[in-house]
Amino acid sequence: MCSNALYELRCRECGKTWGNVPRSFCEDCFSPLEVAYDYASLKKIVSREKLVGRAFNMWRYSELLPLPEDFGVPNAVGGTPLVASHKLACKWGLQNLYFKNDAVCFPSLSFKDRVVATALAAARRFNFTTVGCSSTGNLANAVAAQAAQQGFDACVFIPADLEPAKVLNTAVYGARIVRINGNYDRVNRLCAQVADRFQWGLVNVNLRPYYSEGSKTHGYEIAEQLGWALPDNIVVPMAGGSLITKIAKAFRELVTLGWVEPKSVKFFGAQATGCSPISDAVKRNLARFEPQKPSTIARSLAIGNPADGPFAVNQIRDSGGWAEDVSDPEIVVAIKLLAETEGIFTETAGGVTTGVTQKLIAQGRIQPHETTVVSITGNGLKTTDAIVSEFPATEAIAPHLEAFEAYLDARLGTAAASAKA
Amino acid sequence: MPVTIEIPTAFRRFTDGAPKLDCSAATIAEALDELTSRFPDLGRHVRDDQGQIRQFLNVYLNEEDIRFLGGESCLLKEGDRLLLVPSIAGGSEL
């Protein structure tokens, strides 16, 4: 561990340490780098009690994040609700069901705000003036919004067929958008080459070790909101596979620090059937996942060659959890179900997680008495095209009471008559 | 067949700085073998102990991931480009 920080990059495979540099893989063995912390020292400088009085956002856990010493909080990212479910829990026969609602994460309405927040702290530390990313949409929104606020130039790379709302939600912040003819995996490959050629801070490429640490705050918040306790089960959407492993890291850290009691948490991964390399590997017990060509309305999860796929598979297996996937029609049904029961309008990824949770309960993998948390990671306003056909425009009526009564009579019959009485 | 292997910056300290290798190979496997015999220090970074392409190394033939092309046995044609790209993964281990 270097002397001036309580964290540094370490190779997952060979264990070599690299200090703090903008690099995502070990130059000795080309395996992924991970931020490793000096937990013994962290234990001495931060405690649960020290958090009291801090604002409820992701920065309350700053000591557990790879932030530079001169870091100043630029914005209030995170701090999203953990919604205790009543109607859906009752419908599914569960006693302790929660939705962690990052659909309302500040500033761009997805959990990607968390990872961009730690990535831009690293970008400033490494003196990058241009930041960017390869993105299926949410990440581009988050990079564009926070770059605008913090004074970085932003250049984001997206698949050309992305949902219009997600493109607009990036363009409005003034970011340069490069549309690529090809799916996300091709965009990601190009970005690896761009990072190789340009001195830019690409948040999910050369800043990836710092970026992915931001995901841990989703897990910290869940534990704190459960009263400093871990759930029995957590259901997490999987695209590149990073989030599920980082929530696991967050839980392990809290146990190491003594902030929660040790507990065996089952990790369940959720994917769309049209892009399910990780759930496929879990279900078929493959040694290596097989990449897929994505074809699903859940475009924020449409990564056919998930970079963290091997780690996600291991995490799920080691925890005793499982992975499942749902079809596009099932995603739409699940989006509507969550909205109608819990008042949460999620994007297609949240439909995946909700639909998969229902499937896991039906399979008996989640038990009624257990505490189960479902991660909702994005906002439904971004993917309205996926469900717009479910809600055709209704006929307009004249602005007269008689017209409204006729309208009610036509639709409700005797119910309308009794209402009038 | 004459083909070109493009080498990412991170690999070039094993290739004396060479950004690409022009070689003649009938299959992807042959091309990779030629690359690693030409630059032996690169060998353990391309293949694991079982001889498989390492899990965190992606290989593309022109625009396509070779796993969609039948893997290393895929036949090459004149002018093909092979691209090596380290996988960008974060990983997680306490």
PDB file of C-alpha atoms in Angstrom, chain A residues 94-221:
ATOM      1  CA  LEU A  94     -43.334 -12.079   0.685  1.00  0.00           C
ATOM      2  CA  GLN A  95     -43.039 -10.523   4.118  1.00  0.00           C
ATOM      3  CA  ASN A  96     -39.939  -8.351   3.624  1.00  0.00           C
ATOM      4  CA  LEU A  97     -39.563  -7.042   0.097  1.00  0.00           C
ATOM      5  CA  TYR A  98     -37.779  -3.796  -0.754  1.00  0.00           C
ATOM      6  CA  PHE A  99     -37.010  -1.887  -3.922  1.00  0.00           C
ATOM      7  CA  LYS A 100     -33.805   0.157  -3.946  1.00  0.00           C
ATOM      8  CA  ASN A 101     -34.943   2.936  -6.207  1.00  0.00           C
ATOM      9  CA  ASP A 102     -32.076   4.419  -8.220  1.00  0.00           C
ATOM     10  CA  ALA A 103     -34.642   5.476 -10.821  1.00  0.00           C
ATOM     11  CA  VAL A 104     -34.559   8.732  -8.868  1.00  0.00           C
ATOM     12  CA  CYS A 105     -30.800   9.010  -8.492  1.00  0.00           C
ATOM     13  CA  PHE A 106     -29.481  12.551  -8.901  1.00  0.00           C
ATOM     14  CA  PRO A 107     -28.663  14.067 -11.353  1.00  0.00           C
ATOM     15  CA  SER A 108     -29.533  11.889 -14.353  1.00  0.00           C
ATOM     16  CA  LEU A 109     -31.946   9.294 -12.933  1.00  0.00           C
ATOM     17  CA  SER A 110     -29.928   6.102 -12.938  1.00  0.00           C
ATOM     18  CA  PHE A 111     -27.357   4.335 -10.750  1.00  0.00           C
ATOM     19  CA  LYS A 112     -24.715   5.360 -13.289  1.00  0.00           C
ATOM     20  CA  ASP A 113     -24.589   8.713 -11.523  1.00  0.00           C
ATOM     21  CA  ARG A 114     -22.771   6.925  -8.705  1.00  0.00           C
ATOM     22  CA  VAL A 115     -20.003   5.459 -10.857  1.00  0.00           C
ATOM     23  CA  VAL A 116     -19.504   8.653 -12.824  1.00  0.00           C
ATOM     24  CA  ALA A 117     -19.143  10.573  -9.573  1.00  0.00           C
ATOM     25  CA  THR A 118     -16.113   8.533  -8.485  1.00  0.00           C
ATOM     26  CA  ALA A 119     -14.742   8.376 -12.036  1.00  0.00           C
ATOM     27  CA  LEU A 120     -14.746  12.158 -12.437  1.00  0.00           C
ATOM     28  CA  ALA A 121     -13.000  12.531  -9.093  1.00  0.00           C
ATOM     29  CA  ALA A 122     -10.280  10.318 -10.584  1.00  0.00           C
ATOM     30  CA  ALA A 123     -10.339  12.237 -13.873  1.00  0.00           C
ATOM     31  CA  ARG A 124      -9.613  15.468 -12.035  1.00  0.00           C
ATOM     32  CA  ARG A 125      -6.882  13.804 -10.014  1.00  0.00           C
ATOM     33  CA  PHE A 126      -5.192  12.602 -13.215  1.00  0.00           C
ATOM     34  CA  ASN A 127      -5.612  16.014 -14.906  1.00  0.00           C
ATOM     35  CA  PHE A 128      -7.846  14.886 -17.741  1.00  0.00           C
ATOM     36  CA  THR A 129      -9.767  17.726 -19.341  1.00  0.00           C
ATOM     37  CA  THR A 130     -11.869  15.518 -21.614  1.00  0.00           C
ATOM     38  CA  VAL A 131     -13.935  12.667 -20.246  1.00  0.00           C
ATOM     39  CA  GLY A 132     -16.077  10.156 -22.052  1.00  0.00           C
ATOM     40  CA  CYS A 133     -17.461   6.652 -22.128  1.00  0.00           C
ATOM     41  CA  SER A 134     -18.928   3.890 -24.192  1.00  0.00           C
ATOM     42  CA  SER A 135     -22.546   3.672 -23.215  1.00  0.00           C
ATOM     43  CA  THR A 136     -25.888   2.027 -23.713  1.00  0.00           C
ATOM     44  CA  GLY A 137     -27.455   5.329 -22.660  1.00  0.00           C
ATOM     45  CA  ASN A 138     -27.634   5.818 -18.911  1.00  0.00           C
ATOM     46  CA  LEU A 139     -23.892   6.174 -18.530  1.00  0.00           C
ATOM     47  CA  ALA A 140     -23.759   8.736 -21.332  1.00  0.00           C
ATOM     48  CA  ASN A 141     -26.482  10.741 -19.541  1.00  0.00           C
ATOM     49  CA  ALA A 142     -24.546  10.641 -16.283  1.00  0.00           C
ATOM     50  CA  VAL A 143     -21.202  11.556 -17.860  1.00  0.00           C
ATOM     51  CA  ALA A 144     -22.739  14.435 -19.797  1.00  0.00           C
ATOM     52  CA  ALA A 145     -24.575  15.856 -16.788  1.00  0.00           C
ATOM     53  CA  GLN A 146     -21.717  15.705 -14.313  1.00  0.00           C
ATOM     54  CA  ALA A 147     -19.090  16.779 -16.859  1.00  0.00           C
ATOM     55  CA  ALA A 148     -21.170  19.849 -17.618  1.00  0.00           C
ATOM     56  CA  GLN A 149     -21.433  20.739 -13.952  1.00  0.00           C
ATOM     57  CA  GLN A 150     -17.761  20.127 -13.223  1.00  0.00           C
ATOM     58  CA  GLY A 151     -16.297  21.769 -16.316  1.00  0.00           C
ATOM     59  CA  PHE A 152     -15.011  18.774 -18.266  1.00  0.00           C
ATOM     60  CA  ASP A 153     -15.386  18.419 -22.015  1.00  0.00           C
ATOM     61  CA  ALA A 154     -17.438  15.299 -22.679  1.00  0.00           C
ATOM     62  CA  CYS A 155     -17.335  12.943 -25.635  1.00  0.00           C
ATOM     63  CA  VAL A 156     -19.553   9.875 -25.447  1.00  0.00           C
ATOM     64  CA  PHE A 157     -19.789   6.908 -27.771  1.00  0.00           C
ATOM     65  CA  ILE A 158     -23.151   5.193 -28.204  1.00  0.00           C
ATOM     66  CA  PRO A 159     -24.753   2.587 -30.477  1.00  0.00           C
ATOM     67  CA  ALA A 160     -26.523   4.408 -33.301  1.00  0.00           C
ATOM     68  CA  ASP A 161     -29.886   2.772 -32.539  1.00  0.00           C
ATOM     69  CA  LEU A 162     -30.169   3.960 -28.941  1.00  0.00           C
ATOM     70  CA  GLU A 163     -33.528   5.106 -27.560  1.00  0.00           C
ATOM     71  CA  PRO A 164     -34.184   8.750 -28.615  1.00  0.00           C
ATOM     72  CA  ALA A 165     -34.829   9.823 -25.012  1.00  0.00           C
ATOM     73  CA  LYS A 166     -31.420   8.607 -23.916  1.00  0.00           C
ATOM     74  CA  VAL A 167     -29.705  10.424 -26.776  1.00  0.00           C
ATOM     75  CA  LEU A 168     -31.598  13.617 -25.966  1.00  0.00           C
ATOM     76  CA  ASN A 169     -30.779  13.282 -22.280  1.00  0.00           C
ATOM     77  CA  THR A 170     -27.102  13.341 -23.216  1.00  0.00           C
ATOM     78  CA  ALA A 171     -27.239  16.013 -25.913  1.00  0.00           C
ATOM     79  CA  VAL A 172     -28.992  18.543 -23.698  1.00  0.00           C
ATOM     80  CA  TYR A 173     -25.916  18.882 -21.476  1.00  0.00           C
ATOM     81  CA  GLY A 174     -23.758  19.870 -24.430  1.00  0.00           C
ATOM     82  CA  ALA A 175     -21.778  16.643 -24.694  1.00  0.00           C
ATOM     83  CA  ARG A 176     -20.296  15.559 -27.990  1.00  0.00           C
ATOM     84  CA  ILE A 177     -22.116  12.408 -29.063  1.00  0.00           C
ATOM     85  CA  VAL A 178     -20.446   9.951 -31.413  1.00  0.00           C
ATOM     86  CA  ARG A 179     -22.991   7.463 -32.780  1.00  0.00           C
ATOM     87  CA  ILE A 180     -21.458   4.187 -33.847  1.00  0.00           C
ATOM     88  CA  ASN A 181     -22.903   1.812 -36.395  1.00  0.00           C
ATOM     89  CA  GLY A 182     -22.834  -1.323 -34.318  1.00  0.00           C
ATOM     90  CA  ASN A 183     -23.950  -2.728 -31.003  1.00  0.00           C
ATOM     91  CA  TYR A 184     -22.513  -1.808 -27.606  1.00  0.00           C
ATOM     92  CA  ASP A 185     -19.782  -4.418 -27.797  1.00  0.00           C
ATOM     93  CA  ARG A 186     -18.422  -2.778 -30.926  1.00  0.00           C
ATOM     94  CA  VAL A 187     -18.688   0.642 -29.326  1.00  0.00           C
ATOM     95  CA  ASN A 188     -16.783  -0.680 -26.326  1.00  0.00           C
ATOM     96  CA  ARG A 189     -14.064  -2.159 -28.508  1.00  0.00           C
ATOM     97  CA  LEU A 190     -13.632   1.190 -30.261  1.00  0.00           C
ATOM     98  CA  CYS A 191     -13.378   2.936 -26.899  1.00  0.00           C
ATOM     99  CA  ALA A 192     -10.616   0.595 -25.804  1.00  0.00           C
ATOM    100  CA  GLN A 193      -8.729   1.727 -28.911  1.00  0.00           C
ATOM    101  CA  VAL A 194      -9.573   5.393 -28.296  1.00  0.00           C
ATOM    102  CA  ALA A 195      -8.221   5.120 -24.744  1.00  0.00           C
ATOM    103  CA  ASP A 196      -5.107   3.553 -26.225  1.00  0.00           C
ATOM    104  CA  ARG A 197      -4.614   6.505 -28.600  1.00  0.00           C
ATOM    105  CA  PHE A 198      -5.943   9.644 -26.830  1.00  0.00           C
ATOM    106  CA  GLN A 199      -5.190  11.158 -23.435  1.00  0.00           C
ATOM    107  CA  TRP A 200      -8.814  11.142 -22.367  1.00  0.00           C
ATOM    108  CA  GLY A 201     -10.439   9.937 -19.206  1.00  0.00           C
ATOM    109  CA  LEU A 202     -12.855   7.304 -20.434  1.00  0.00           C
ATOM    110  CA  VAL A 203     -14.766   6.500 -17.300  1.00  0.00           C
ATOM    111  CA  ASN A 204     -15.502   2.851 -18.032  1.00  0.00           C
ATOM    112  CA  VAL A 205     -12.220   2.149 -19.803  1.00  0.00           C
ATOM    113  CA  ASN A 206      -9.015   3.619 -18.371  1.00  0.00           C
ATOM    114  CA  LEU A 207     -10.781   4.973 -15.262  1.00  0.00           C
ATOM    115  CA  ARG A 208     -12.779   1.791 -14.764  1.00  0.00           C
ATOM    116  CA  PRO A 209     -11.306   0.665 -11.425  1.00  0.00           C
ATOM    117  CA  TYR A 210     -12.275   4.023  -9.867  1.00  0.00           C
ATOM    118  CA  TYR A 211     -15.560   4.220 -11.738  1.00  0.00           C
ATOM    119  CA  SER A 212     -16.825   0.841 -10.632  1.00  0.00           C
ATOM    120  CA  GLU A 213     -16.152   1.608  -6.969  1.00  0.00           C
ATOM    121  CA  GLY A 214     -19.011   4.123  -7.089  1.00  0.00           C
ATOM    122  CA  SER A 215     -21.430   1.191  -7.404  1.00  0.00           C
ATOM    123  CA  LYS A 216     -20.561   0.151  -3.869  1.00  0.00           C
ATOM    124  CA  THR A 217     -22.597   3.037  -2.505  1.00  0.00           C
ATOM    125  CA  HIS A 218     -25.777   1.359  -3.799  1.00  0.00           C
ATOM    126  CA  GLY A 219     -24.902  -1.492  -1.442  1.00  0.00           C
ATOM    127  CA  TYR A 220     -23.816   0.687   1.497  1.00  0.00           C
ATOM    128  CA  GLU A 221     -27.103   2.552   1.359  1.00  0.00           C
TER     129      GLU A 221
END
